[in-house]
JSON list of C-alpha atoms in Angstrom, two decimals:
[
{"chain": "A", "resi": 168, "resn": "MET", "atom": "CA", "xyz": [75.37, -28.70, 29.49]},
{"chain": "A", "resi": 169, "resn": "LYS", "atom": "CA", "xyz": [77.93, -30.99, 31.01]},
{"chain": "A", "resi": 170, "resn": "LYS", "atom": "CA", "xyz": [76.55, -32.87, 33.99]},
{"chain": "A", "resi": 171, "resn": "GLU", "atom": "CA", "xyz": [79.38, -31.75, 36.32]},
{"chain": "A", "resi": 172, "resn": "LEU", "atom": "CA", "xyz": [78.36, -28.12, 35.79]},
{"chain": "A", "resi": 173, "resn": "LEU", "atom": "CA", "xyz": [75.01, -28.86, 37.40]},
{"chain": "A", "resi": 174, "resn": "ASN", "atom": "CA", "xyz": [76.86, -29.69, 40.63]},
{"chain": "A", "resi": 175, "resn": "MET", "atom": "CA", "xyz": [78.46, -26.24, 40.82]},
{"chain": "A", "resi": 176, "resn": "ILE", "atom": "CA", "xyz": [77.21, -23.40, 42.99]},
{"chain": "A", "resi": 177, "resn": "ILE", "atom": "CA", "xyz": [76.96, -19.72, 42.17]},
{"chain": "A", "resi": 178, "resn": "VAL", "atom": "CA", "xyz": [77.59, -17.23, 44.95]},
{"chain": "A", "resi": 179, "resn": "THR", "atom": "CA", "xyz": [76.31, -13.71, 44.38]},
{"chain": "A", "resi": 180, "resn": "ASN", "atom": "CA", "xyz": [77.41, -10.72, 46.42]},
{"chain": "A", "resi": 181, "resn": "ARG", "atom": "CA", "xyz": [74.69, -8.16, 45.67]},
{"chain": "A", "resi": 182, "resn": "MET", "atom": "CA", "xyz": [75.93, -4.73, 46.69]},
{"chain": "A", "resi": 183, "resn": "LYS", "atom": "CA", "xyz": [74.27, -1.36, 46.77]},
{"chain": "A", "resi": 184, "resn": "VAL", "atom": "CA", "xyz": [76.94, 1.30, 46.30]},
{"chain": "A", "resi": 185, "resn": "LYS", "atom": "CA", "xyz": [76.94, 5.06, 46.11]},
{"chain": "A", "resi": 186, "resn": "LYS", "atom": "CA", "xyz": [75.61, 6.48, 42.84]},
{"chain": "A", "resi": 187, "resn": "GLY", "atom": "CA", "xyz": [78.36, 6.71, 40.23]},
{"chain": "A", "resi": 188, "resn": "MET", "atom": "CA", "xyz": [80.66, 4.19, 41.96]},
{"chain": "A", "resi": 189, "resn": "GLY", "atom": "CA", "xyz": [79.47, 0.92, 40.38]},
{"chain": "A", "resi": 190, "resn": "ALA", "atom": "CA", "xyz": [81.38, 1.17, 37.10]},
{"chain": "A", "resi": 191, "resn": "ALA", "atom": "CA", "xyz": [84.52, 2.30, 38.94]},
{"chain": "A", "resi": 192, "resn": "MET", "atom": "CA", "xyz": [84.37, -0.60, 41.41]},
{"chain": "A", "resi": 193, "resn": "ALA", "atom": "CA", "xyz": [83.48, -3.39, 38.95]},
{"chain": "A", "resi": 194, "resn": "PRO", "atom": "CA", "xyz": [86.98, -4.03, 37.53]},
{"chain": "A", "resi": 195, "resn": "ARG", "atom": "CA", "xyz": [88.38, -4.61, 41.04]},
{"chain": "A", "resi": 196, "resn": "PHE", "atom": "CA", "xyz": [86.52, -7.91, 41.23]},
{"chain": "A", "resi": 197, "resn": "THR", "atom": "CA", "xyz": [88.03, -9.31, 38.03]},
{"chain": "A", "resi": 198, "resn": "ALA", "atom": "CA", "xyz": [91.54, -7.89, 38.43]},
{"chain": "A", "resi": 199, "resn": "PRO", "atom": "CA", "xyz": [94.34, -10.46, 38.79]},
{"chain": "A", "resi": 200, "resn": "GLY", "atom": "CA", "xyz": [94.69, -11.69, 42.36]},
{"chain": "A", "resi": 201, "resn": "PRO", "atom": "CA", "xyz": [94.70, -14.66, 44.70]},
{"chain": "A", "resi": 202, "resn": "LEU", "atom": "CA", "xyz": [91.20, -15.77, 43.68]},
{"chain": "A", "resi": 203, "resn": "ASP", "atom": "CA", "xyz": [92.67, -16.73, 40.29]},
{"chain": "A", "resi": 204, "resn": "THR", "atom": "CA", "xyz": [94.57, -19.64, 41.82]},
{"chain": "A", "resi": 205, "resn": "THR", "atom": "CA", "xyz": [92.01, -20.66, 44.43]},
{"chain": "A", "resi": 206, "resn": "LYS", "atom": "CA", "xyz": [90.91, -24.29, 44.31]},
{"chain": "A", "resi": 207, "resn": "GLY", "atom": "CA", "xyz": [87.45, -24.72, 42.80]},
{"chain": "A", "resi": 208, "resn": "ILE", "atom": "CA", "xyz": [86.88, -21.24, 41.36]},
{"chain": "A", "resi": 209, "resn": "VAL", "atom": "CA", "xyz": [85.47, -21.49, 37.84]},
{"chain": "A", "resi": 210, "resn": "LYS", "atom": "CA", "xyz": [84.39, -18.01, 36.83]},
{"chain": "A", "resi": 211, "resn": "VAL", "atom": "CA", "xyz": [83.81, -14.48, 38.13]},
{"chain": "A", "resi": 212, "resn": "GLU", "atom": "CA", "xyz": [81.41, -12.05, 36.51]},
{"chain": "A", "resi": 213, "resn": "VAL", "atom": "CA", "xyz": [80.25, -8.61, 37.60]},
{"chain": "A", "resi": 214, "resn": "LEU", "atom": "CA", "xyz": [76.83, -7.27, 36.65]},
{"chain": "A", "resi": 215, "resn": "LEU", "atom": "CA", "xyz": [75.87, -3.60, 36.94]},
{"chain": "A", "resi": 216, "resn": "THR", "atom": "CA", "xyz": [72.14, -2.93, 37.27]},
{"chain": "A", "resi": 217, "resn": "ARG", "atom": "CA", "xyz": [70.83, -0.32, 34.85]},
{"chain": "A", "resi": 218, "resn": "ASN", "atom": "CA", "xyz": [68.79, 2.80, 35.58]},
{"chain": "A", "resi": 219, "resn": "LEU", "atom": "CA", "xyz": [68.58, 2.89, 39.37]},
{"chain": "A", "resi": 220, "resn": "PRO", "atom": "CA", "xyz": [67.85, 6.46, 40.49]},
{"chain": "A", "resi": 221, "resn": "ASP", "atom": "CA", "xyz": [69.39, 6.58, 43.98]},
{"chain": "A", "resi": 222, "resn": "HIS", "atom": "CA", "xyz": [72.34, 4.17, 44.00]},
{"chain": "A", "resi": 223, "resn": "ASP", "atom": "CA", "xyz": [74.30, 1.73, 41.84]},
{"chain": "A", "resi": 224, "resn": "GLU", "atom": "CA", "xyz": [73.98, -2.02, 42.28]},
{"chain": "A", "resi": 225, "resn": "LEU", "atom": "CA", "xyz": [76.65, -4.60, 41.54]},
{"chain": "A", "resi": 226, "resn": "SER", "atom": "CA", "xyz": [76.08, -8.34, 41.49]},
{"chain": "A", "resi": 227, "resn": "VAL", "atom": "CA", "xyz": [79.40, -10.16, 41.75]},
{"chain": "A", "resi": 228, "resn": "ASN", "atom": "CA", "xyz": [78.82, -13.77, 40.73]},
{"chain": "A", "resi": 229, "resn": "THR", "atom": "CA", "xyz": [81.44, -16.38, 41.54]},
{"chain": "A", "resi": 230, "resn": "TYR", "atom": "CA", "xyz": [81.05, -19.90, 40.18]},
{"chain": "A", "resi": 231, "resn": "TRP", "atom": "CA", "xyz": [82.46, -22.71, 42.35]},
{"chain": "A", "resi": 232, "resn": "GLU", "atom": "CA", "xyz": [82.98, -26.42, 41.75]},
{"chain": "A", "resi": 233, "resn": "THR", "atom": "CA", "xyz": [81.79, -27.27, 45.30]},
{"chain": "A", "resi": 234, "resn": "ASP", "atom": "CA", "xyz": [80.42, -25.73, 48.48]},
{"chain": "A", "resi": 235, "resn": "ALA", "atom": "CA", "xyz": [83.60, -26.87, 50.22]},
{"chain": "A", "resi": 236, "resn": "ASP", "atom": "CA", "xyz": [85.78, -24.89, 47.80]},
{"chain": "A", "resi": 237, "resn": "PHE", "atom": "CA", "xyz": [83.78, -21.72, 48.50]},
{"chain": "A", "resi": 238, "resn": "ALA", "atom": "CA", "xyz": [83.89, -22.35, 52.26]},
{"chain": "A", "resi": 239, "resn": "ALA", "atom": "CA", "xyz": [87.67, -22.79, 52.12]},
{"chain": "A", "resi": 240, "resn": "TRP", "atom": "CA", "xyz": [88.02, -19.48, 50.23]},
{"chain": "A", "resi": 241, "resn": "LYS", "atom": "CA", "xyz": [85.92, -17.66, 52.86]},
{"chain": "A", "resi": 242, "resn": "GLU", "atom": "CA", "xyz": [88.20, -18.97, 55.63]},
{"chain": "A", "resi": 243, "resn": "SER", "atom": "CA", "xyz": [91.47, -18.24, 53.81]},
{"chain": "A", "resi": 244, "resn": "ASP", "atom": "CA", "xyz": [93.95, -15.49, 54.64]},
{"chain": "A", "resi": 245, "resn": "ALA", "atom": "CA", "xyz": [93.69, -14.36, 51.00]},
{"chain": "A", "resi": 246, "resn": "PHE", "atom": "CA", "xyz": [89.93, -13.74, 51.44]},
{"chain": "A", "resi": 247, "resn": "LYS", "atom": "CA", "xyz": [90.52, -11.77, 54.64]},
{"chain": "A", "resi": 248, "resn": "THR", "atom": "CA", "xyz": [93.18, -9.66, 52.96]},
{"chain": "A", "resi": 249, "resn": "ALA", "atom": "CA", "xyz": [91.02, -9.05, 49.88]},
{"chain": "A", "resi": 250, "resn": "HIS", "atom": "CA", "xyz": [88.12, -7.83, 52.04]},
{"chain": "A", "resi": 251, "resn": "LYS", "atom": "CA", "xyz": [90.12, -5.69, 54.46]},
{"chain": "A", "resi": 252, "resn": "ARG", "atom": "CA", "xyz": [89.34, -1.99, 54.40]},
{"chain": "A", "resi": 253, "resn": "PRO", "atom": "CA", "xyz": [92.30, 0.04, 53.15]},
{"chain": "A", "resi": 254, "resn": "GLU", "atom": "CA", "xyz": [93.96, 2.04, 55.88]},
{"chain": "A", "resi": 255, "resn": "GLY", "atom": "CA", "xyz": [94.35, 5.77, 55.42]},
{"chain": "A", "resi": 256, "resn": "LYS", "atom": "CA", "xyz": [97.60, 7.63, 55.84]},
{"chain": "A", "resi": 257, "resn": "THR", "atom": "CA", "xyz": [98.75, 8.24, 59.39]},
{"chain": "A", "resi": 258, "resn": "GLY", "atom": "CA", "xyz": [96.72, 11.04, 60.96]},
{"chain": "A", "resi": 259, "resn": "GLU", "atom": "CA", "xyz": [93.98, 10.91, 58.29]},
{"chain": "A", "resi": 260, "resn": "ALA", "atom": "CA", "xyz": [90.45, 9.75, 58.89]},
{"chain": "A", "resi": 261, "resn": "PRO", "atom": "CA", "xyz": [89.71, 6.43, 57.15]},
{"chain": "A", "resi": 262, "resn": "LYS", "atom": "CA", "xyz": [88.08, 6.79, 53.74]},
{"chain": "A", "resi": 263, "resn": "GLU", "atom": "CA", "xyz": [84.34, 6.28, 53.72]},
{"chain": "A", "resi": 264, "resn": "SER", "atom": "CA", "xyz": [83.25, 3.07, 52.00]},
{"chain": "A", "resi": 265, "resn": "PRO", "atom": "CA", "xyz": [81.18, 3.44, 48.83]},
{"chain": "A", "resi": 266, "resn": "VAL", "atom": "CA", "xyz": [79.26, 0.28, 49.83]},
{"chain": "A", "resi": 267, "resn": "ILE", "atom": "CA", "xyz": [75.79, 1.00, 51.23]},
{"chain": "A", "resi": 268, "resn": "SER", "atom": "CA", "xyz": [74.78, -2.63, 51.80]},
{"chain": "A", "resi": 269, "resn": "SER", "atom": "CA", "xyz": [75.77, -6.13, 50.78]},
{"chain": "A", "resi": 270, "resn": "GLU", "atom": "CA", "xyz": [73.88, -9.43, 50.60]},
{"chain": "A", "resi": 271, "resn": "ILE", "atom": "CA", "xyz": [75.35, -12.88, 49.90]},
{"chain": "A", "resi": 272, "resn": "ILE", "atom": "CA", "xyz": [73.11, -15.31, 47.99]},
{"chain": "A", "resi": 273, "resn": "VAL", "atom": "CA", "xyz": [74.11, -18.92, 47.22]},
{"chain": "A", "resi": 274, "resn": "TYR", "atom": "CA", "xyz": [72.47, -20.70, 44.29]},
{"chain": "A", "resi": 275, "resn": "ASP", "atom": "CA", "xyz": [72.43, -24.32, 43.19]},
{"chain": "A", "resi": 276, "resn": "ILE", "atom": "CA", "xyz": [72.19, -24.76, 39.43]},
{"chain": "A", "resi": 277, "resn": "ALA", "atom": "CA", "xyz": [68.91, -26.64, 39.00]},
{"chain": "A", "resi": 278, "resn": "THR", "atom": "CA", "xyz": [69.01, -26.83, 35.22]},
{"chain": "A", "resi": 279, "resn": "ALA", "atom": "CA", "xyz": [70.92, -25.17, 32.43]},
{"chain": "A", "resi": 280, "resn": "LYS", "atom": "CA", "xyz": [71.31, -25.24, 28.67]},
{"chain": "A", "resi": 281, "resn": "GLU", "atom": "CA", "xyz": [74.13, -24.05, 26.46]},
{"chain": "A", "resi": 282, "resn": "VAL", "atom": "CA", "xyz": [73.01, -22.81, 23.08]},
{"chain": "A", "resi": 283, "resn": "GLY", "atom": "CA", "xyz": [75.46, -23.28, 20.22]},
{"chain": "A", "resi": 284, "resn": "LYS", "atom": "CA", "xyz": [75.19, -21.23, 17.06]}
]
């Protein structure tokens, strides 16, 4: 693996969501949007945990060149807009979120190996 890749960080947003909502929500995280042109973003992947009886679980992994790039994204207006709850129509109650809980985990890549075939 290229040495510069070992300096990257991976940020995982591990979310428990209502049963049956994981597959429907997953494409939202990889749809075109402002993250695509954000400085330092390398890759986004969404993992859906198999066979959980009571809820679905998504792990949204974002790969960043530096901690500073991720910090700048978190402080940006684009981040705030992307994470804003959609407003319901006037006079309607806001829609209930399918998200049960969310946990942010930041990883340093300690070692890695690419396997070519």
